Coordinates of C-alpha atoms and ligand atoms in Angstrom, one line a residue:
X1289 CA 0.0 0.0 0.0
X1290 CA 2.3 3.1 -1.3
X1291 CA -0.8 5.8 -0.6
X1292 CA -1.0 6.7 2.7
X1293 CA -4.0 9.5 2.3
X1294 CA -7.1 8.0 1.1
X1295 CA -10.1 9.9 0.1
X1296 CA -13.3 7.6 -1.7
X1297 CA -16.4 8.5 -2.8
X1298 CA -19.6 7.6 -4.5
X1299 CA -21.7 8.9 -6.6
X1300 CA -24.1 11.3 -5.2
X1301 CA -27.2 9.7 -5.6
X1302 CA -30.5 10.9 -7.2
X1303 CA -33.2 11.4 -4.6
X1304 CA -36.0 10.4 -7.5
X1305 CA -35.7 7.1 -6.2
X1306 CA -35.2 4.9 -3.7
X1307 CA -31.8 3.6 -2.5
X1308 CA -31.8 -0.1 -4.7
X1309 CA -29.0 -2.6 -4.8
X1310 CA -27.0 -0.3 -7.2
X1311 CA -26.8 1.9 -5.1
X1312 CA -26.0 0.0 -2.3
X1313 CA -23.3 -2.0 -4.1
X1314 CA -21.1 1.3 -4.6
X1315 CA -21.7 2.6 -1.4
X1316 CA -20.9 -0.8 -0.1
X1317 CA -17.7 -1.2 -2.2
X1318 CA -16.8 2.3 -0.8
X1319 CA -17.2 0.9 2.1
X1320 CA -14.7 -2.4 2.3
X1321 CA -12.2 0.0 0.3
X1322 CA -12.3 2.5 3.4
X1323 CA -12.2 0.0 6.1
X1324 CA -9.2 -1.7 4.6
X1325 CA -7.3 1.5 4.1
X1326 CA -8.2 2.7 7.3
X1327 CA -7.2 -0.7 8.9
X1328 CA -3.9 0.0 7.4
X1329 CA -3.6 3.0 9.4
X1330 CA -4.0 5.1 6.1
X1331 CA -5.9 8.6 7.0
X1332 CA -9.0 8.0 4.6
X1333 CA -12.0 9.9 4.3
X1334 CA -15.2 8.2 2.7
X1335 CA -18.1 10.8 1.1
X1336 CA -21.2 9.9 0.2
X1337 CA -24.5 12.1 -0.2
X1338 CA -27.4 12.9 -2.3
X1339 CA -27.6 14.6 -6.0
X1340 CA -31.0 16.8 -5.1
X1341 CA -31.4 19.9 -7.7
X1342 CA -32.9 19.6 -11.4
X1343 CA -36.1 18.6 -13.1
X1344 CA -36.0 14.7 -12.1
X1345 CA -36.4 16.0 -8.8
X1346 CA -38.8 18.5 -9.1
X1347 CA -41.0 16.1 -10.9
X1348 CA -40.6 13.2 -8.0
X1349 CA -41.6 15.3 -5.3
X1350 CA -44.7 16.5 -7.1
X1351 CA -45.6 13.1 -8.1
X1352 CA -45.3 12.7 -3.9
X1353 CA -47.4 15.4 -3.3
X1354 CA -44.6 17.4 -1.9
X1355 CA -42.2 20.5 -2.3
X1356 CA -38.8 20.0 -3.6
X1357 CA -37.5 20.5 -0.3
X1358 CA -39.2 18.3 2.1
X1359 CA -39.2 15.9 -0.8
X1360 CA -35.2 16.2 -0.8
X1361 CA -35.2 15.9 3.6
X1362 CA -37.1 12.7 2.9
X1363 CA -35.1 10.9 0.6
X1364 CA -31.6 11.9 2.0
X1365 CA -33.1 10.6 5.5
X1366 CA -34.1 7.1 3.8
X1367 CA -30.7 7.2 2.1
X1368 CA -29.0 7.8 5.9
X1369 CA -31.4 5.1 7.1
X1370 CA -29.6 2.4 4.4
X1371 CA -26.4 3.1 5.2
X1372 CA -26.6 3.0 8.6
X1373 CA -28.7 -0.8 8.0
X1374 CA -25.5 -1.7 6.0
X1375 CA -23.1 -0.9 8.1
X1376 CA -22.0 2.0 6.3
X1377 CA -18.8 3.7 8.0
X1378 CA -18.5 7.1 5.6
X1379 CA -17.2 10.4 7.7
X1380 CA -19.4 12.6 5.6
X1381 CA -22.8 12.8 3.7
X1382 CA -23.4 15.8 1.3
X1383 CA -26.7 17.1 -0.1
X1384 CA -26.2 19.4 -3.2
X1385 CA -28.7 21.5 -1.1
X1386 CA -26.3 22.9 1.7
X1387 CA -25.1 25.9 1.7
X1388 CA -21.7 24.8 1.9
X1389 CA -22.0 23.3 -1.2
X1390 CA -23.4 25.7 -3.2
X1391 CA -21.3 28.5 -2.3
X1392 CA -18.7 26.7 -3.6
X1393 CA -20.2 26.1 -6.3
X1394 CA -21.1 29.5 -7.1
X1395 CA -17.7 30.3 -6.3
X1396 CA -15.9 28.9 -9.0
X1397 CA -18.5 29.6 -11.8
X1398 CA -17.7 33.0 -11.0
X1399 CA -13.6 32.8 -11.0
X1400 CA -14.7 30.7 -14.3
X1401 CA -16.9 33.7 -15.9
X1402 CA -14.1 36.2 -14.9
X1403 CA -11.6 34.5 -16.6
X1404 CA -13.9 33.7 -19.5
X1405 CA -14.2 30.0 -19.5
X1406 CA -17.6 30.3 -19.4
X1407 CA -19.8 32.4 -22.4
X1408 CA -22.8 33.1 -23.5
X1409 CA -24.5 31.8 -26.5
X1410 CA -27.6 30.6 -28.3
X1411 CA -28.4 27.0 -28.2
X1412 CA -30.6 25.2 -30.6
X1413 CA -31.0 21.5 -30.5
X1414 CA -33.4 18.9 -29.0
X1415 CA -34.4 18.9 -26.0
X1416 CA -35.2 15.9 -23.3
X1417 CA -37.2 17.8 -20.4
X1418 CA -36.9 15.0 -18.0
X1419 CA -33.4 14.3 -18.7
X1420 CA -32.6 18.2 -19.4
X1421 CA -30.3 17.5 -22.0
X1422 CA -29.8 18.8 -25.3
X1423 CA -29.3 16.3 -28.2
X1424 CA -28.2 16.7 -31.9
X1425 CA -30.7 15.6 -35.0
X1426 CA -28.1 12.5 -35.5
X1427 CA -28.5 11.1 -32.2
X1428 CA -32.6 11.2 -31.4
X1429 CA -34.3 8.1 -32.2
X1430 CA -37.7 8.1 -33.9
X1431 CA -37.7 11.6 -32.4
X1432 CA -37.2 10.2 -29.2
X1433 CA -34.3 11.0 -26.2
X1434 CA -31.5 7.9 -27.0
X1435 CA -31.1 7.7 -23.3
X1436 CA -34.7 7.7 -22.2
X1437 CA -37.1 7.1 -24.7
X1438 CA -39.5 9.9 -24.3
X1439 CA -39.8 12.5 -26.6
X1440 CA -37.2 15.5 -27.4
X1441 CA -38.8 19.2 -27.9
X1442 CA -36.9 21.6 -30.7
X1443 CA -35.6 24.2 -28.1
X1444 CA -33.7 27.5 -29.3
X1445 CA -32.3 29.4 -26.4
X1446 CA -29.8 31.7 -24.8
X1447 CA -27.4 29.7 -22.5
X1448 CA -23.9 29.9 -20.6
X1449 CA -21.2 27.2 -22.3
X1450 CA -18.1 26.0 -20.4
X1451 CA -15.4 26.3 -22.9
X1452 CA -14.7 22.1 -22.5
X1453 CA -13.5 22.1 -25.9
X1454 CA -10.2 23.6 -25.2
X1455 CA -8.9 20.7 -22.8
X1456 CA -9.4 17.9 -25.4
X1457 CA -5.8 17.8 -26.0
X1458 CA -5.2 18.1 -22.6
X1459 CA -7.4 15.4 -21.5
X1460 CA -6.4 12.8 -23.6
X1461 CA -2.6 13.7 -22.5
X1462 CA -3.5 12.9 -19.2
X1463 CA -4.9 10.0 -19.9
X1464 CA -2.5 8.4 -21.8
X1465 CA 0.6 9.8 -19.3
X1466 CA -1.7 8.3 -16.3
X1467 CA -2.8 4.7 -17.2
X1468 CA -5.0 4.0 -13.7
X1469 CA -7.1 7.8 -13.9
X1470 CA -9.6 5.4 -16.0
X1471 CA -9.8 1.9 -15.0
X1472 CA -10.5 -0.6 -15.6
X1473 CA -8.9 -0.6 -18.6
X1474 CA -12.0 -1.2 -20.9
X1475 CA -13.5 1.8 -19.6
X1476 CA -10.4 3.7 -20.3
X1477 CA -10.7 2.8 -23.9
X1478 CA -14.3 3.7 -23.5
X1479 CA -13.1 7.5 -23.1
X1480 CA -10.4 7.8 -25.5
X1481 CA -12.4 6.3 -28.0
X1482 CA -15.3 9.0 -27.2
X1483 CA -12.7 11.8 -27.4
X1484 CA -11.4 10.5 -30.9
X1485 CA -14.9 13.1 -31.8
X1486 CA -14.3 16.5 -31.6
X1487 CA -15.2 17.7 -27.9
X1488 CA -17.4 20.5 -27.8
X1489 CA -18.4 22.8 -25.3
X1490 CA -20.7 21.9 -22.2
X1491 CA -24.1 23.6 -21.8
X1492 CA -24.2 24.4 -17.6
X1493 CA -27.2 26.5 -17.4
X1494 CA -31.1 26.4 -17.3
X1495 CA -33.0 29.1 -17.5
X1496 CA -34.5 29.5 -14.3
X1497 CA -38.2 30.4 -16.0
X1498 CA -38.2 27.0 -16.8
X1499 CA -36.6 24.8 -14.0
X1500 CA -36.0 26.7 -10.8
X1501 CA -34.6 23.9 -8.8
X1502 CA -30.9 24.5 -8.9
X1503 CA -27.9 27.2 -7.8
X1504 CA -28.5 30.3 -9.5
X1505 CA -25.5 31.3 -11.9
X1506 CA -23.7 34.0 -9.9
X1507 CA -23.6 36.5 -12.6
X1508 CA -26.9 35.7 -14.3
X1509 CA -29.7 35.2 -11.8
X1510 CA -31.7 34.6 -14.4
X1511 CA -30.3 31.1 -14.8
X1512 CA -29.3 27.7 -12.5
X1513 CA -26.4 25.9 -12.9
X1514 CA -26.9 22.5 -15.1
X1515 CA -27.3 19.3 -12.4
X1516 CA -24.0 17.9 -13.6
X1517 CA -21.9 20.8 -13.4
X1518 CA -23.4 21.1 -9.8
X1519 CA -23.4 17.6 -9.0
X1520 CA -19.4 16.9 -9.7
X1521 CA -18.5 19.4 -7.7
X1522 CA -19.4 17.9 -4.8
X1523 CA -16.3 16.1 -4.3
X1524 CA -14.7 19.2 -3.4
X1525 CA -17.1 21.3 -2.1
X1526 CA -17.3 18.5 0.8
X1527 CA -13.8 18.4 1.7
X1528 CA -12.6 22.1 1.2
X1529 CA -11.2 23.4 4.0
X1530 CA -11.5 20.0 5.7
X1531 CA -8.7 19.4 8.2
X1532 CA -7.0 16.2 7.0
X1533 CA -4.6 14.9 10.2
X1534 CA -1.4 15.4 9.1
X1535 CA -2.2 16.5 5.7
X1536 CA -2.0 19.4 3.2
X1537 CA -5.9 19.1 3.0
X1538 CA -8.2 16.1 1.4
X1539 CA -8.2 17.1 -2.4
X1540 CA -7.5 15.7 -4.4
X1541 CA -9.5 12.6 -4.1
X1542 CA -7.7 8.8 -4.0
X1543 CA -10.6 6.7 -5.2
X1544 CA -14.0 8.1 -7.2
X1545 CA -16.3 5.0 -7.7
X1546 CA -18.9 5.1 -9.9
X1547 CA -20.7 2.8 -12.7
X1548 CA -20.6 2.6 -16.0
X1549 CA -23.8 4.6 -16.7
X1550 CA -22.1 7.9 -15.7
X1551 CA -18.6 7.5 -17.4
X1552 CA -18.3 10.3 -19.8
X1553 CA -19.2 13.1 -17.1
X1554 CA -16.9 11.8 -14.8
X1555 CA -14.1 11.6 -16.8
X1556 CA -14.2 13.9 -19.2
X1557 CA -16.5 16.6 -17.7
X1558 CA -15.1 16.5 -14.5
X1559 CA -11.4 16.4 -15.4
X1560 CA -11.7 19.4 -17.5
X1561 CA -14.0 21.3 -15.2
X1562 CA -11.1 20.6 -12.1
X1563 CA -8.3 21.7 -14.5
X1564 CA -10.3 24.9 -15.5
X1565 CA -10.6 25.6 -11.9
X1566 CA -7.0 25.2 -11.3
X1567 CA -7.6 22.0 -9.2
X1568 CA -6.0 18.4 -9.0
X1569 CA -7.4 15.7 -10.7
X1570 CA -8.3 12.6 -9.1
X1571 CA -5.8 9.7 -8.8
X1572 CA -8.4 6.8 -10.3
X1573 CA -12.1 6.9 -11.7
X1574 CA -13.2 3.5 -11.4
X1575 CA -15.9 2.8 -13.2
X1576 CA -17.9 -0.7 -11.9
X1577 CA -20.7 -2.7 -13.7
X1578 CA -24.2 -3.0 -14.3
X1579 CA -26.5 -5.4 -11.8
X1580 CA -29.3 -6.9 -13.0
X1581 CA -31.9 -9.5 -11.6
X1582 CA -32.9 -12.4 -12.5
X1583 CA -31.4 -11.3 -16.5
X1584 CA -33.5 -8.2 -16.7
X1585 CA -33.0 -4.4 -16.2
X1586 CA -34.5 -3.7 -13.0
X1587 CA -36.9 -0.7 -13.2
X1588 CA -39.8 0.6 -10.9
X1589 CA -42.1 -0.6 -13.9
X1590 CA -41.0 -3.7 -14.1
X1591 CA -41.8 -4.2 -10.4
X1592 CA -38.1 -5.7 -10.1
X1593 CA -36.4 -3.4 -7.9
X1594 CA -34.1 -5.2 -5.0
X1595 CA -34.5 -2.8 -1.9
X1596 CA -31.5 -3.4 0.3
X1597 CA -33.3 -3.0 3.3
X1598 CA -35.3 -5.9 3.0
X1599 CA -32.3 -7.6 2.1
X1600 CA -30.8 -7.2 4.8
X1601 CA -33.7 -7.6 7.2
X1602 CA -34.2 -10.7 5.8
X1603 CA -30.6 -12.1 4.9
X1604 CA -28.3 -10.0 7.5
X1605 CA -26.9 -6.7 6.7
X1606 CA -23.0 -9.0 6.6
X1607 CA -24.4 -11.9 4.6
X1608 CA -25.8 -9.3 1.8
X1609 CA -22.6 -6.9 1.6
X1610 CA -20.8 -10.5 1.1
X1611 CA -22.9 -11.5 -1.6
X1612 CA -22.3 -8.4 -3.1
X1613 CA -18.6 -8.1 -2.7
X1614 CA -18.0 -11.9 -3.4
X1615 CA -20.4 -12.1 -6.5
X1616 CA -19.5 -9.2 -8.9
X1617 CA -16.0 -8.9 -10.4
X1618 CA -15.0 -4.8 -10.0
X1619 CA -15.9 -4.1 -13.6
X1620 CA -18.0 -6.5 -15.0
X1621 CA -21.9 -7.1 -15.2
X1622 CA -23.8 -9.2 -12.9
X1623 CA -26.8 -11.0 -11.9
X1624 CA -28.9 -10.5 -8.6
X1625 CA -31.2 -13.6 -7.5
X1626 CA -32.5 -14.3 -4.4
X1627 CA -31.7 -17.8 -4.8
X1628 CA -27.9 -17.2 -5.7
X1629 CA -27.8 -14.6 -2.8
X1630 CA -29.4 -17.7 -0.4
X1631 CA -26.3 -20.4 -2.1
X1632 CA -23.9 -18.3 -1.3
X1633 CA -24.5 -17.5 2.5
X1634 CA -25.4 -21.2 3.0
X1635 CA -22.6 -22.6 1.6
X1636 CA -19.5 -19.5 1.8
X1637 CA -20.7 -18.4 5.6
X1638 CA -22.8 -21.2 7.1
X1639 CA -21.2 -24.3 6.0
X1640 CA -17.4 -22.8 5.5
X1641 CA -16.8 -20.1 7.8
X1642 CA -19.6 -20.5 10.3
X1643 CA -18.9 -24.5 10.8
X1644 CA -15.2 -24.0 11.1
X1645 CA -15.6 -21.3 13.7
X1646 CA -17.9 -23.5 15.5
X1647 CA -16.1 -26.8 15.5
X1648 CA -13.2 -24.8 17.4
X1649 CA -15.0 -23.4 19.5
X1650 CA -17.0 -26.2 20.7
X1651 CA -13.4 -28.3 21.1
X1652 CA -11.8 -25.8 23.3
X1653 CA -15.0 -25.1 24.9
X1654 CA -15.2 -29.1 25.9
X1655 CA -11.3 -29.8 26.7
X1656 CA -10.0 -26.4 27.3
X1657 CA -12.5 -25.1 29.9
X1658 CA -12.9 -22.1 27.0
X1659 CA -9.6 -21.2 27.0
X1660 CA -6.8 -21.0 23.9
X1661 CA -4.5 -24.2 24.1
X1662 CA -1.3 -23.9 24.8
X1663 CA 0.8 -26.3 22.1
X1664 CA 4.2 -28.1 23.4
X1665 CA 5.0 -28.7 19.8
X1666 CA 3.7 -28.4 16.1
X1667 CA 3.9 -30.8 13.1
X1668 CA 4.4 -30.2 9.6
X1669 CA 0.6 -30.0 9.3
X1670 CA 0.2 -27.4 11.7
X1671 CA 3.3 -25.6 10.0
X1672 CA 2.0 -25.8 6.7
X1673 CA -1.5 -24.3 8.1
X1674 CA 0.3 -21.3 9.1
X1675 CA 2.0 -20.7 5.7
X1676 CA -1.3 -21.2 4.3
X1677 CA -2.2 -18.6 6.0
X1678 CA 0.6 -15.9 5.7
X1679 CA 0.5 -16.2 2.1
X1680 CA -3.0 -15.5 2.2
X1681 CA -2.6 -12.6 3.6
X1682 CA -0.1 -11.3 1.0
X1683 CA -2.6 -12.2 -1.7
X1684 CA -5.6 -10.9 -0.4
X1685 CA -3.6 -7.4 0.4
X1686 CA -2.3 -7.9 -3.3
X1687 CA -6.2 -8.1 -4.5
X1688 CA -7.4 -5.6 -2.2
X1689 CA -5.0 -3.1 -3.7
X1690 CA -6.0 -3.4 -7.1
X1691 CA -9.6 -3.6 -5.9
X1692 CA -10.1 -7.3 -7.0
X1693 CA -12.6 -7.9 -3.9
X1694 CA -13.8 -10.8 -5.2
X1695 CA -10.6 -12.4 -5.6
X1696 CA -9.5 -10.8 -2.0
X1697 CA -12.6 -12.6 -0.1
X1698 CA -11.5 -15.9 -2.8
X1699 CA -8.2 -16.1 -0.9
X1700 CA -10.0 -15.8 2.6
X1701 CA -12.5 -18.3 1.6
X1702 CA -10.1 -20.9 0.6
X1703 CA -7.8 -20.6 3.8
X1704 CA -11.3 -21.2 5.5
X1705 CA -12.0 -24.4 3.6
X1706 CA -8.6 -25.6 4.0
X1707 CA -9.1 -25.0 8.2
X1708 CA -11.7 -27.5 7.9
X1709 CA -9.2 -30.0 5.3
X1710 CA -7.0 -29.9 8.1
X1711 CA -9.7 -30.3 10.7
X1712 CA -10.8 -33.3 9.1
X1713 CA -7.3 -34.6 8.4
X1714 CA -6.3 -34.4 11.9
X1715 CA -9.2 -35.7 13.5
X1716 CA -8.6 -34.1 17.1
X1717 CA -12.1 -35.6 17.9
X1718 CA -10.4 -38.8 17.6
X1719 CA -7.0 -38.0 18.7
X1720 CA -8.4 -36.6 21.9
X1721 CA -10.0 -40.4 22.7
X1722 CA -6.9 -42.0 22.3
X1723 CA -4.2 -39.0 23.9
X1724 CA -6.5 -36.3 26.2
X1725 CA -6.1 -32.8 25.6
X1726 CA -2.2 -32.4 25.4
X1727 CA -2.6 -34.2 21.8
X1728 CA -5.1 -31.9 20.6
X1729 CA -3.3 -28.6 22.0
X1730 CA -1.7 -28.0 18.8
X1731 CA -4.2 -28.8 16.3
X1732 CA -6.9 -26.4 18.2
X1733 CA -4.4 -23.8 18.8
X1734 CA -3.6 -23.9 15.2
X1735 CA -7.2 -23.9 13.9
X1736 CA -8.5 -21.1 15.9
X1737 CA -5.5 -18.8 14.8
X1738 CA -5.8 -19.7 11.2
X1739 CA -10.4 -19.1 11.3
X1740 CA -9.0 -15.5 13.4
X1741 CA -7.1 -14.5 11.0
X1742 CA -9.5 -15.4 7.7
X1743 CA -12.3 -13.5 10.0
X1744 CA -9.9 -10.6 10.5
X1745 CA -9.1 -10.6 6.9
X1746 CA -13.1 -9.9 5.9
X1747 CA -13.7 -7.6 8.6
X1748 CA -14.3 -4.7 5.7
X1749 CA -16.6 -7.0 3.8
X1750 CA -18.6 -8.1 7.3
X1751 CA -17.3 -5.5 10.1
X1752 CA -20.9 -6.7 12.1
X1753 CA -20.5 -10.6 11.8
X1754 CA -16.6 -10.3 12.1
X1755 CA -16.9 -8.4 15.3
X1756 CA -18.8 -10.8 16.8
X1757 CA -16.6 -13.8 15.5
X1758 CA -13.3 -12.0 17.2
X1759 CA -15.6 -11.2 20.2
X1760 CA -16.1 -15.0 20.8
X1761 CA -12.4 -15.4 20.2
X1762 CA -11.8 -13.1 22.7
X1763 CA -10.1 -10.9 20.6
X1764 CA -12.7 -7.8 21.8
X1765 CA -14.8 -7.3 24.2
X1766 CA -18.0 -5.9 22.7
X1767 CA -19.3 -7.9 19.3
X1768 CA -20.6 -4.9 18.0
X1769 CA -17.4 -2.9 18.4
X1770 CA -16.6 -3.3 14.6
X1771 CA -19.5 -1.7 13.1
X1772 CA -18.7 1.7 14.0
X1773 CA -15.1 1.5 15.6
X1774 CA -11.8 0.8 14.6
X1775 CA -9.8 -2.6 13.4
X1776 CA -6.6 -3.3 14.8
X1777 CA -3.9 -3.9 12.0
X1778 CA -2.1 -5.8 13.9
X1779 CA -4.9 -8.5 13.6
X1780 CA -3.8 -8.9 10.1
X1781 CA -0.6 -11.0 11.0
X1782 CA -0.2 -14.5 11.8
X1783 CA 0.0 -15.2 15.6
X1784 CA -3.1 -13.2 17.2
X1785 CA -4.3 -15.6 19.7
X1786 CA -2.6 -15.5 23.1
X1787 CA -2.2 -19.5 24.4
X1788 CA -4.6 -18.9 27.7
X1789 CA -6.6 -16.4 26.5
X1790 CA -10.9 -17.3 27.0
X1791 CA -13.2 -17.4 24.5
X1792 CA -16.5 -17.1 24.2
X1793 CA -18.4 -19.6 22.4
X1794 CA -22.3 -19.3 20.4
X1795 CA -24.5 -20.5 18.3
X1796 CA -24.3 -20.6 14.7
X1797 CA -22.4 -17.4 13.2
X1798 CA -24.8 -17.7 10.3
X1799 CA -27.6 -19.5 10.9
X1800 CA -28.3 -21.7 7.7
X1801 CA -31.5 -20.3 5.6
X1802 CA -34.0 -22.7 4.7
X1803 CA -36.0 -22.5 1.3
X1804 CA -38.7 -24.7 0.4
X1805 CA -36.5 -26.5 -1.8
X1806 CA -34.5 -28.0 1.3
X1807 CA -37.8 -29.1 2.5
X1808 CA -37.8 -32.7 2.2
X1809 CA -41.0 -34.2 0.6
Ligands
ME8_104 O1 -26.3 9.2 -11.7 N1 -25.9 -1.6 -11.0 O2 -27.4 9.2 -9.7 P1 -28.1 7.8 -9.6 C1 -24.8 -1.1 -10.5 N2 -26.9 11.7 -9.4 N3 -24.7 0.2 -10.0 C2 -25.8 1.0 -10.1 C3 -27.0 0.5 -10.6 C4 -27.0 -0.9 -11.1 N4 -28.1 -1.5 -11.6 N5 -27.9 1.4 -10.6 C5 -27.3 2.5 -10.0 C6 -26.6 9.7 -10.7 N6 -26.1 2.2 -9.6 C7 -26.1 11.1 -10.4 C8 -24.7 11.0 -10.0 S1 -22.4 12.1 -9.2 C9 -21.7 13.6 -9.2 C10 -24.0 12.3 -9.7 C11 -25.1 3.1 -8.9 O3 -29.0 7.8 -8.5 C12 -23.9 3.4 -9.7 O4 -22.9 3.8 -8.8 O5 -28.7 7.5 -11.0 C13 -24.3 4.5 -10.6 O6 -23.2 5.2 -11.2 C14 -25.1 5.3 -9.7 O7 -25.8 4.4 -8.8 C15 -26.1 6.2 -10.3 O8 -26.9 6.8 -9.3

């Protein structure tokens, strides 16, 4: 890990909508990403918040019988509620609303106008209301929006431009002389090949006769700023003039997450805006895939929306940021079921993880009056157990780096299974039969290490259910300390568990879930 600062964020979300699985994948990626960094001790700061100005907005709280505003309170506060049920640990959440927000905003439009980035023009194109984007005659379809569907209006008005097209050469410079700003790398292609076309210039007002849900321009109050130009700025807005311990400040950010639906604006937009203004550039824009379920888009028409809430109500907040985590490769597309979601806690956390914990537990709890054996001596089993395990912390630190958090919670999975290989190779339920507890020492001592240290490894993918499994292993002493508290990094080396030290046995870490399939007959 070479950065020591570490600044994530997510999108800022629409407040049109409910929080869905989407959104609770990036925040949840944010998430693990945040915890790891700040388990190794990097100073990291983690902002999320809600996008709440424009004419989506304006329309949603009207179709809720509400103002924009209260509309916007509510939906931030259902936001807030989700993370919190997730087990979301961000230091900030920023609504587009707050003041400190949009004085910055309004700041830098103005430095911008003064130094004539920004002019005035007339603008004649097509028009998506809901969207509030202009399109070109080439790219309507059937004289409908390409992105929406619904129709486009012919719309000839006076506007402000940001003068993007002069950092076209500039932009693509950057890219090539910085191959992680854009990953993965498909995506990266994805922009250069969309600035192979001539850039033009970027719309970034509304006149305010027609939508007056936004900042007003600060040297045209006869206009609001454009959502996006709004939106972006966000990331700075929230963090300037931040302290940062020990640091210059937090900009520029470390890690921007997003998917792949709102690639161009973050990395063309955005870069060109920053470098108008005279600010850093982000170190990586990592653009994520597209979940669907069950094979289909999920929309509020199709009735096919998975609320994360009830996912984790039903399923556990830890066993549903696993799924998550474990079942979509950083990058690529994938599939929600509730079945799949179901397979994977039963056989991942219930058989593998769970079971293992358990079987330990209930050994030491039996012959060791609760109590970590002390060994006199360890074999080459036991030896090889413990490389096992060091290497698997190199590799998932490897993965978790390059954000492969599937392949990171892969490595941890397998070090589980082969805890319970050895387990079953060594037989202590046997061995104890023939030589008492002194034969067993080693083998149990062993075990719970190695099922401590794979627990300690997904503590950012399940800080709830890890807390508790290092509670019972006597490694803290509240099982909820995780959620909200700090990790101790020096849990992620080999040798943890003190010979003595109690534990605390339970019941199933996760209770197997039963579907009517299991049902026999
Ligand atoms: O675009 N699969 O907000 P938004 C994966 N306000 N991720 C998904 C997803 C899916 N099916 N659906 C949504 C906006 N997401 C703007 C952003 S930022 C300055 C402004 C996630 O509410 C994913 O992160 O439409 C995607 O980029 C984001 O939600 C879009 O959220």
């Amino acid at each position: 890990m070479s950065e020591r600062r570490f600044y994530v964020t997510t999108p800022i979300y629409y407040v049109n909508d409910e929080p869905h699985i989407g959104h609770a994948y990036t925040t949840v990626l944010a998430d693990v990403l945040a915890r790891f960094h700040r388990l190794h001790g990097d100073t990291t700061h983690f902002l999320t918040g809600t996008d709440e100005h424009g004419q989506k907005i304006v329309e949603a709280a009207a179709e809720n019988g509400h103002g924009p505003r209260e509309h916007c309170d509510l939906m931030a506060a259902r936001f807030r509620e989700t993370w919190r049920v997730l087990q979301i640990s961000h230091d900030d959440f920023i609504r587009t609303t707050e003041l400190r927000h949009e004085t910055v905003v309004q700041r830098i439009l103005a430095q911008l106008y003064e130094r004539g980035e920004i002019y005035q023009d007339t603008y004649e194109g097509l028009y998506c209301v809901p969207d509030e984007r202009f399109w070109t005659a080439k790219d309507v379809v059937d004289g409908n929006c390409p992105d929406c569907g619904r129709p486009v209006v012919p719309l000839s008005e006076k506007n402000y431009f940001f003068r993007m097209s002069r950092y076209q050469e500039w932009l693509l410079q950057h890219i090539a002389d910085n191959p992680g700003f854009i990953q993965p790398h498909s995506r990266r292609n994805e922009v250069l090949g969309f600035l192979k076309k001539p850039l033009g210039d970027l719309c970034i007002s509304r006149p305010a006769a027609r939508l007056s849900w936004g900042i007003p321009l600060p040297f045209d109050p006869e206009y609001v700023t454009y959502v996006w130009f709004d939106a972006l700025l966000n990331y700075y807005s929230a963090v300037e003039g931040m302290e940062a311990p020990g640091l210059d400040g937090w900009w520029p950010a470390t890690c921007q997450l997003i998917a792949k639906d709102i690639l161009t604006t973050h990395a063309v937009y955005w870069p060109t805006m920053l470098r108008a203004a005279g600010l850093e550039l982000p170190t990586t824009i990592l653009a994520h895939g597209w979940w669907t379920h069950a094979g289909r888009k999920m929309s509020k028409s199709l009735g096919n929306v998975v609320h994360p809430i009830r996912m984790s109500e039903t399923y556990g907040a830890d066993g549903f940021r696993f799924f998550l985590m474990r079942d979509m490769v950083v990058g690529l597309d994938s599939d929600f079921s509730e079945p799949a979601l179901i397979a994977r806690i039963n056989s991942d956390l219930a058989n593998d993880l769970g079971n293992c914990l358990n079987r330990v537990e209930r050994m030491i709890h039996a012959h060791f009056a609760d109590r970590i054996p002390a060994p006199s001596s360890l074999d080459a089993a036991d030896e090889g157990l413990a490389q096992q395990a060091r290497l698997t912390i190199d590799k998932v630190f490897a993965a978790m780096d390059e954000v492969r958090i599937h392949q990171a919670i892969e490595e941890t999975m397998e070090l589980v299974r082969a805890v319970n290989r050895y387990l079953e190779v060594k037989a202590p339920w046997k061995a104890v039969k023939d030589g008492g507890p002194e034969a067993i020492a080693a083998t149990l001592a062993t075990a719970a290490e190695a099922i401590r240290l794979a627990v300690s490894l997904l503590i950012p993918v399940m800080p709830g259910k890890c807390g508790e499994a290092l509670y019972r292993l006597g490694m803290i002493d509240a099982p909820e300390a995780l959620v909200a508290g700090p990790a101790d990094p020096a849990w992620l080396r080999w040798g943890g568990l003190r010979p003595g030290a109690p534990i605390r046995p339970g019941g199933p870490l996760f209770p197997r879930i039963e579907t009517a399939t299991d049902t026999p007959g």
